[in-house]
Amino acid sequence: MEQITKQENNAFFKVAEGVWGLTDIFVNVYIVQNKGDNSWVLIDAGLKTAYPKIKKMVTRLFGENARPKAIVLTHGHFDHVGSLKKLAEEWDVPVYAHHLEMAYLTGKSGYPPPDSSVGGGMMAYMADLYSAAPIDLSGRVEEFPGITPDIPFMPEWKYIHTPGHSPGHVSFWREKDKVLIAGDAVVTTKQESAMAVLLQTKIVSGPPKYFTCNWLKAEDSVDQLASLLPNVLASGHGKPMYGKDMQQQLLELAYYFEDKAVPETGRYVMSPAITDSEGIVSVPKETAEPYRVLLTVGAVAGLTALGWALYSKYRMQKSY
């Protein structure tokens, strides 16, 4: 298994002891194995295209017909739950998320709409095309139990509530070796840029701007994660980063968050989306942008070229 995970042409990779990742076009999913009984959980479920890759990864790591104890979510945006329902039903396992994320996972509310006016890159310009609709996993999805940050079937890990990118966003922390699975609270590439996504350029960045609906909470979340001084940072987008350079970048992001992460203008910059346990309460009016239509048209045109590039990457990953 160790030899398999080190082959460069494989779509999945080893992150740390008992932790593996898989890149589904532009978003990551993770598997965490428990040292005591070798049971494992899946963290997030990527796009719909992730399903066969996750199944192949599981087979290579654990053998045919292996299934997790549970699926746990950092949050429920479309690119993290695309294969969720199919996998959860096929494996017949529970799904766990923060209680402030439940409305978006049980069909009660959509997410605050994305903002394509922020970010300044093709991935951001295309945000109007991204779904903010909920999924309905009623009867399958459960809140993290109790008042402690314990995670079912992950005894060495704790969850940290890191809102801002979404109301119930969480990150996962293993204290013994300081491994942080941050979700989208912090990412390790400039997710707004199609070129950075394609090249997987490593840089510690704030949450993807186009879906972040509360910048004050996002800043608090980055402060909280930076204070941990992780040795390993694995995020929802980008390659894992390690060591002193990553720590320095994360600390600088926290200290200079307004300059490095917060857009100058945008729908949620001055006024956040207001949400509660039932979902959206109110959202600020859409920012007036005179070139918004042109940006959208340009994004659709650019989507064709980007789509071919991402599809080629997908085909390469699929063949591993």
Tab-separated table of C-alpha atoms in Angstrom:
chain	number	residue	atom	x	y	z
A	1	MET	CA	0.000	0.000	0.000
A	2	GLU	CA	2.827	2.421	0.811
A	3	GLN	CA	4.352	1.817	-2.612
A	4	ILE	CA	1.030	2.411	-4.342
A	5	THR	CA	0.442	5.766	-2.671
A	6	LYS	CA	3.863	7.037	-3.728
A	7	GLN	CA	3.388	6.400	-7.426
A	8	GLU	CA	3.303	9.777	-9.086
A	9	ASN	CA	0.598	8.926	-11.587
A	10	ASN	CA	-1.914	8.018	-8.905
A	11	ALA	CA	-4.714	10.448	-8.133
A	12	PHE	CA	-4.518	9.757	-4.411
A	13	PHE	CA	-1.645	10.582	-2.113
A	14	LYS	CA	-0.468	10.069	1.441
A	15	VAL	CA	-0.836	13.142	3.665
A	16	ALA	CA	0.297	11.846	7.060
A	17	GLU	CA	0.154	8.678	9.137
A	18	GLY	CA	-3.230	7.089	8.425
A	19	VAL	CA	-4.379	9.988	6.225
A	20	TRP	CA	-4.757	9.917	2.444
A	21	GLY	CA	-6.108	12.483	0.017
A	22	LEU	CA	-7.646	12.389	-3.440
A	23	THR	CA	-7.994	15.285	-5.871
A	24	ASP	CA	-11.238	15.273	-7.829
A	25	ILE	CA	-10.511	17.758	-10.640
A	26	PHE	CA	-10.175	20.813	-8.350
A	27	VAL	CA	-11.388	19.667	-4.919
A	28	ASN	CA	-9.991	17.229	-2.366
A	29	VAL	CA	-11.474	14.415	-0.315
A	30	TYR	CA	-9.680	12.601	2.502
A	31	ILE	CA	-9.641	9.203	4.155
A	32	VAL	CA	-8.615	8.863	7.796
A	33	GLN	CA	-7.797	5.428	9.220
A	34	ASN	CA	-7.859	4.674	12.928
A	35	LYS	CA	-4.689	3.087	14.243
A	36	GLY	CA	-6.396	0.925	16.848
A	37	ASP	CA	-8.814	-1.137	14.764
A	38	ASN	CA	-7.941	-0.018	11.199
A	39	SER	CA	-11.463	1.304	10.688
A	40	TRP	CA	-11.715	4.427	8.540
A	41	VAL	CA	-13.911	7.367	7.586
A	42	LEU	CA	-14.296	9.463	4.458
A	43	ILE	CA	-14.053	13.251	4.775
A	44	ASP	CA	-16.134	15.074	2.129
A	45	ALA	CA	-17.284	13.587	-1.162
A	46	GLY	CA	-16.105	15.867	-3.960
A	47	LEU	CA	-18.009	16.381	-7.190
A	48	LYS	CA	-20.178	13.763	-8.865
A	49	THR	CA	-17.098	12.757	-10.848
A	50	ALA	CA	-15.410	11.706	-7.602
A	51	TYR	CA	-17.518	8.581	-7.127
A	52	PRO	CA	-15.505	6.084	-9.243
A	53	LYS	CA	-12.195	7.565	-8.067
A	54	ILE	CA	-13.162	7.269	-4.409
A	55	LYS	CA	-14.289	3.681	-4.949
A	56	LYS	CA	-11.014	2.828	-6.694
A	57	MET	CA	-8.997	4.515	-3.960
A	58	VAL	CA	-10.849	2.561	-1.276
A	59	THR	CA	-10.260	-0.713	-3.110
A	60	ARG	CA	-6.539	-0.039	-3.432
A	61	LEU	CA	-6.174	0.962	0.202
A	62	PHE	CA	-8.489	-1.508	1.916
A	63	GLY	CA	-9.598	-4.134	-0.613
A	64	GLU	CA	-12.819	-4.973	-2.421
A	65	ASN	CA	-16.125	-4.224	-0.671
A	66	ALA	CA	-14.473	-2.152	2.074
A	67	ARG	CA	-16.672	0.543	3.546
A	68	PRO	CA	-16.155	3.291	6.108
A	69	LYS	CA	-17.700	3.670	9.523
A	70	ALA	CA	-19.063	7.058	8.463
A	71	ILE	CA	-18.708	10.024	6.149
A	72	VAL	CA	-17.918	13.326	7.878
A	73	LEU	CA	-18.238	16.726	6.236
A	74	THR	CA	-16.304	19.951	6.512
A	75	HIS	CA	-19.329	21.611	4.876
A	76	GLY	CA	-21.936	20.995	2.215
A	77	HIS	CA	-21.087	23.171	-0.781
A	78	PHE	CA	-21.733	21.510	-4.143
A	79	ASP	CA	-18.096	20.551	-4.750
A	80	HIS	CA	-17.861	18.705	-1.421
A	81	VAL	CA	-21.078	16.653	-1.595
A	82	GLY	CA	-21.386	15.678	-5.252
A	83	SER	CA	-20.949	11.940	-4.630
A	84	LEU	CA	-22.227	11.996	-1.059
A	85	LYS	CA	-25.725	10.620	-1.425
A	86	LYS	CA	-24.672	7.793	-3.731
A	87	LEU	CA	-21.797	6.708	-1.496
A	88	ALA	CA	-23.748	7.005	1.769
A	89	GLU	CA	-26.622	4.915	0.418
A	90	GLU	CA	-24.364	2.332	-1.204
A	91	TRP	CA	-22.258	1.921	1.929
A	92	ASP	CA	-25.276	2.379	4.244
A	93	VAL	CA	-23.325	4.583	6.654
A	94	PRO	CA	-24.194	7.733	8.615
A	95	VAL	CA	-23.107	11.206	7.546
A	96	TYR	CA	-22.008	13.711	10.208
A	97	ALA	CA	-21.881	17.511	10.033
A	98	HIS	CA	-22.112	20.540	12.308
A	99	HIS	CA	-25.627	21.463	13.425
A	100	LEU	CA	-25.426	24.840	11.634
A	101	GLU	CA	-24.870	22.980	8.358
A	102	MET	CA	-27.904	20.715	8.710
A	103	ALA	CA	-30.415	22.994	6.968
A	104	TYR	CA	-28.378	22.772	3.748
A	105	LEU	CA	-28.080	18.990	4.007
A	106	THR	CA	-31.758	18.268	4.671
A	107	GLY	CA	-33.326	20.331	1.911
A	108	LYS	CA	-34.529	23.163	4.170
A	109	SER	CA	-32.433	25.993	2.743
A	110	GLY	CA	-30.002	26.798	0.006
A	111	TYR	CA	-26.679	28.439	0.805
A	112	PRO	CA	-26.154	32.182	0.487
A	113	PRO	CA	-25.604	32.660	-3.264
A	114	PRO	CA	-22.035	32.834	-4.541
A	115	ASP	CA	-20.535	36.160	-5.569
A	116	SER	CA	-18.793	36.162	-8.948
A	117	SER	CA	-17.677	39.788	-8.524
A	118	VAL	CA	-14.889	38.859	-6.097
A	119	GLY	CA	-11.626	37.018	-6.575
A	120	GLY	CA	-10.537	38.307	-9.963
A	121	GLY	CA	-9.972	34.887	-11.578
A	122	MET	CA	-11.832	32.564	-13.917
A	123	MET	CA	-12.960	30.235	-11.112
A	124	ALA	CA	-14.501	33.258	-9.394
A	125	TYR	CA	-16.054	34.693	-12.563
A	126	MET	CA	-17.841	31.390	-13.099
A	127	ALA	CA	-19.358	31.408	-9.602
A	128	ASP	CA	-22.814	32.342	-10.899
A	129	LEU	CA	-22.827	28.896	-12.479
A	130	TYR	CA	-22.117	27.102	-9.185
A	131	SER	CA	-25.055	25.561	-7.375
A	132	ALA	CA	-26.027	26.887	-3.953
A	133	ALA	CA	-28.980	24.501	-3.755
A	134	PRO	CA	-29.300	22.148	-0.778
A	135	ILE	CA	-29.256	18.396	-0.881
A	136	ASP	CA	-31.639	16.257	1.144
A	137	LEU	CA	-30.055	13.553	3.279
A	138	SER	CA	-32.864	13.463	5.830
A	139	GLY	CA	-32.669	10.260	7.827
A	140	ARG	CA	-29.037	9.764	6.872
A	141	VAL	CA	-27.232	12.902	8.064
A	142	GLU	CA	-26.693	13.541	11.781
A	143	GLU	CA	-25.270	16.371	13.855
A	144	PHE	CA	-21.979	15.840	15.638
A	145	PRO	CA	-23.253	14.524	18.972
A	146	GLY	CA	-22.875	16.164	22.372
A	147	ILE	CA	-21.272	19.427	23.407
A	148	THR	CA	-17.664	18.273	23.080
A	149	PRO	CA	-15.739	18.485	19.786
A	150	ASP	CA	-15.430	14.703	19.541
A	151	ILE	CA	-16.052	13.104	16.159
A	152	PRO	CA	-17.785	9.720	15.843
A	153	PHE	CA	-15.383	6.986	14.658
A	154	MET	CA	-12.385	9.390	14.746
A	155	PRO	CA	-11.071	8.961	18.319
A	156	GLU	CA	-7.773	10.819	17.771
A	157	TRP	CA	-9.396	13.836	16.144
A	158	LYS	CA	-11.451	16.852	17.213
A	159	TYR	CA	-13.548	19.134	15.082
A	160	ILE	CA	-13.151	22.910	15.210
A	161	HIS	CA	-16.060	25.108	14.209
A	162	THR	CA	-14.581	27.416	11.547
A	163	PRO	CA	-17.501	29.413	10.096
A	164	GLY	CA	-17.319	32.161	7.504
A	165	HIS	CA	-17.023	30.188	4.303
A	166	SER	CA	-20.243	28.478	5.346
A	167	PRO	CA	-22.219	28.771	8.595
A	168	GLY	CA	-21.470	25.298	9.899
A	169	HIS	CA	-18.020	24.812	8.393
A	170	VAL	CA	-15.640	22.690	10.479
A	171	SER	CA	-11.985	21.708	10.319
A	172	PHE	CA	-10.430	18.544	11.771
A	173	TRP	CA	-7.425	18.483	14.118
A	174	ARG	CA	-5.174	15.675	15.349
A	175	GLU	CA	-3.116	16.998	18.219
A	176	LYS	CA	-0.564	14.190	18.523
A	177	ASP	CA	1.235	15.144	15.296
A	178	LYS	CA	-0.490	18.473	14.605
A	179	VAL	CA	-2.298	17.457	11.425
A	180	LEU	CA	-4.974	19.892	10.258
A	181	ILE	CA	-7.626	19.049	7.661
A	182	ALA	CA	-8.906	22.569	7.180
A	183	GLY	CA	-11.636	22.145	4.575
A	184	ASP	CA	-12.158	25.521	2.905
A	185	ALA	CA	-11.513	27.676	5.992
A	186	VAL	CA	-7.940	27.906	4.653
A	187	VAL	CA	-6.816	26.537	1.304
A	188	THR	CA	-3.401	25.835	-0.174
A	189	THR	CA	-3.835	27.328	-3.630
A	190	LYS	CA	-5.424	30.475	-5.004
A	191	GLN	CA	-8.776	28.851	-5.687
A	192	GLU	CA	-10.183	31.861	-7.545
A	193	SER	CA	-7.580	31.420	-10.313
A	194	ALA	CA	-8.091	28.720	-12.936
A	195	MET	CA	-4.355	28.686	-13.690
A	196	ALA	CA	-3.443	28.175	-10.026
A	197	VAL	CA	-6.030	25.393	-9.802
A	198	LEU	CA	-4.721	23.649	-12.911
A	199	LEU	CA	-1.103	23.900	-11.771
A	200	GLN	CA	-1.988	23.295	-8.096
A	201	THR	CA	0.286	26.175	-7.170
A	202	LYS	CA	1.085	25.969	-3.462
A	203	ILE	CA	0.262	29.048	-1.405
A	204	VAL	CA	-1.640	29.386	1.861
A	205	SER	CA	-4.764	31.384	0.997
A	206	GLY	CA	-7.987	32.450	2.629
A	207	PRO	CA	-11.278	30.693	1.961
A	208	PRO	CA	-12.478	30.772	-1.663
A	209	LYS	CA	-13.856	34.301	-1.999
A	210	TYR	CA	-16.798	33.520	-4.242
A	211	PHE	CA	-18.601	31.375	-1.631
A	212	THR	CA	-17.468	33.064	1.599
A	213	CYS	CA	-20.513	34.806	3.081
A	214	ASN	CA	-19.197	36.167	6.403
A	215	TRP	CA	-15.718	37.688	6.331
A	216	LEU	CA	-15.519	38.584	10.036
A	217	LYS	CA	-16.186	34.979	11.019
A	218	ALA	CA	-13.801	33.757	8.322
A	219	GLU	CA	-11.048	35.911	9.833
A	220	ASP	CA	-11.736	34.554	13.319
A	221	SER	CA	-11.563	31.028	11.924
A	222	VAL	CA	-8.186	31.630	10.287
A	223	ASP	CA	-6.872	33.149	13.535
A	224	GLN	CA	-7.986	30.039	15.377
A	225	LEU	CA	-6.314	27.662	12.915
A	226	ALA	CA	-3.086	29.671	12.715
A	227	SER	CA	-2.762	29.575	16.505
A	228	LEU	CA	-2.524	25.784	16.342
A	229	LEU	CA	0.787	25.955	14.428
A	230	PRO	CA	0.032	22.790	12.427
A	231	ASN	CA	2.835	20.656	11.044
A	232	VAL	CA	0.601	19.447	8.212
A	233	LEU	CA	-2.059	21.498	6.422
A	234	ALA	CA	-4.436	19.611	4.113
A	235	SER	CA	-7.272	21.665	2.689
A	236	GLY	CA	-10.287	21.356	0.445
A	237	HIS	CA	-8.363	22.843	-2.488
A	238	GLY	CA	-4.661	22.556	-3.253
A	239	LYS	CA	-1.886	20.173	-2.287
A	240	PRO	CA	-0.911	19.461	1.335
A	241	MET	CA	1.713	21.770	2.791
A	242	TYR	CA	4.185	21.088	5.584
A	243	GLY	CA	6.611	22.626	8.029
A	244	LYS	CA	7.934	26.073	8.873
A	245	ASP	CA	7.235	27.781	5.559
A	246	MET	CA	3.591	26.744	5.664
A	247	GLN	CA	3.312	27.865	9.301
A	248	GLN	CA	4.782	31.250	8.422
A	249	GLN	CA	2.384	31.701	5.511
A	250	LEU	CA	-0.560	30.755	7.714
A	251	LEU	CA	0.480	33.194	10.447
A	252	GLU	CA	0.911	35.965	7.885
A	253	LEU	CA	-2.513	35.200	6.424
A	254	ALA	CA	-4.049	35.524	9.887
A	255	TYR	CA	-2.173	38.735	10.733
A	256	TYR	CA	-2.790	40.432	7.372
A	257	PHE	CA	-6.137	38.770	6.682
A	258	GLU	CA	-7.936	41.899	5.498
A	259	ASP	CA	-5.203	42.660	2.959
A	260	LYS	CA	-4.497	39.108	1.852
A	261	ALA	CA	-7.963	37.531	1.862
A	262	VAL	CA	-10.854	39.978	1.999
A	263	PRO	CA	-11.918	41.450	-1.360
A	264	GLU	CA	-12.122	45.239	-1.616
A	265	THR	CA	-15.751	45.093	-2.697
A	266	GLY	CA	-18.346	42.381	-2.922
A	267	ARG	CA	-21.766	41.303	-1.812
A	268	TYR	CA	-20.717	40.101	1.641
A	269	VAL	CA	-17.783	42.414	2.387
A	270	MET	CA	-19.689	45.122	4.236
A	271	SER	CA	-22.680	43.034	5.328
A	272	PRO	CA	-22.586	39.270	5.926
A	273	ALA	CA	-25.319	36.823	5.137
A	274	ILE	CA	-27.502	36.263	8.192
A	275	THR	CA	-28.207	32.616	8.895
A	276	ASP	CA	-29.452	30.437	11.726
A	277	SER	CA	-30.087	26.742	12.315
A	278	GLU	CA	-32.918	26.857	9.752
A	279	GLY	CA	-30.717	28.320	7.017
A	280	ILE	CA	-30.799	31.744	5.383
A	281	VAL	CA	-32.472	34.579	7.276
A	282	SER	CA	-31.358	37.356	4.936
A	283	VAL	CA	-28.627	38.173	2.439
A	284	PRO	CA	-27.406	41.614	1.329
A	285	LYS	CA	-28.395	42.868	-2.086
A	286	GLU	CA	-26.216	41.849	-4.994
A	287	THR	CA	-23.365	44.278	-5.652
A	288	ALA	CA	-24.049	46.491	-8.639
A	289	GLU	CA	-21.359	45.772	-11.212
A	290	PRO	CA	-21.595	47.508	-14.611
A	291	TYR	CA	-19.552	44.790	-16.265
A	292	ARG	CA	-21.275	41.883	-14.510
A	293	VAL	CA	-23.049	40.674	-17.643
A	294	LEU	CA	-19.864	40.875	-19.664
A	295	LEU	CA	-18.004	38.957	-16.965
A	296	THR	CA	-20.661	36.264	-16.970
A	297	VAL	CA	-20.569	35.969	-20.761
A	298	GLY	CA	-16.794	35.878	-20.656
A	299	ALA	CA	-16.903	33.254	-17.933
A	300	VAL	CA	-19.191	31.052	-20.001
A	301	ALA	CA	-16.832	31.407	-22.964
A	302	GLY	CA	-13.840	30.727	-20.742
A	303	LEU	CA	-15.604	27.720	-19.280
A	304	THR	CA	-15.242	25.927	-22.599
A	305	ALA	CA	-11.468	26.248	-22.599
A	306	LEU	CA	-11.204	25.576	-18.870
A	307	GLY	CA	-13.553	22.642	-19.201
A	308	TRP	CA	-11.294	20.985	-21.740
A	309	ALA	CA	-8.276	21.519	-19.515
A	310	LEU	CA	-10.037	20.169	-16.431
A	311	TYR	CA	-11.527	17.279	-18.419
A	312	SER	CA	-8.070	16.320	-19.648
A	313	LYS	CA	-6.891	16.353	-16.036
A	314	TYR	CA	-9.906	14.251	-15.039
A	315	ARG	CA	-9.162	11.703	-17.775
A	316	MET	CA	-5.576	11.432	-16.576
A	317	GLN	CA	-6.739	10.879	-12.986
A	318	LYS	CA	-9.379	8.378	-14.081
A	319	SER	CA	-6.785	6.241	-15.789
A	320	TYR	CA	-4.683	5.641	-12.656
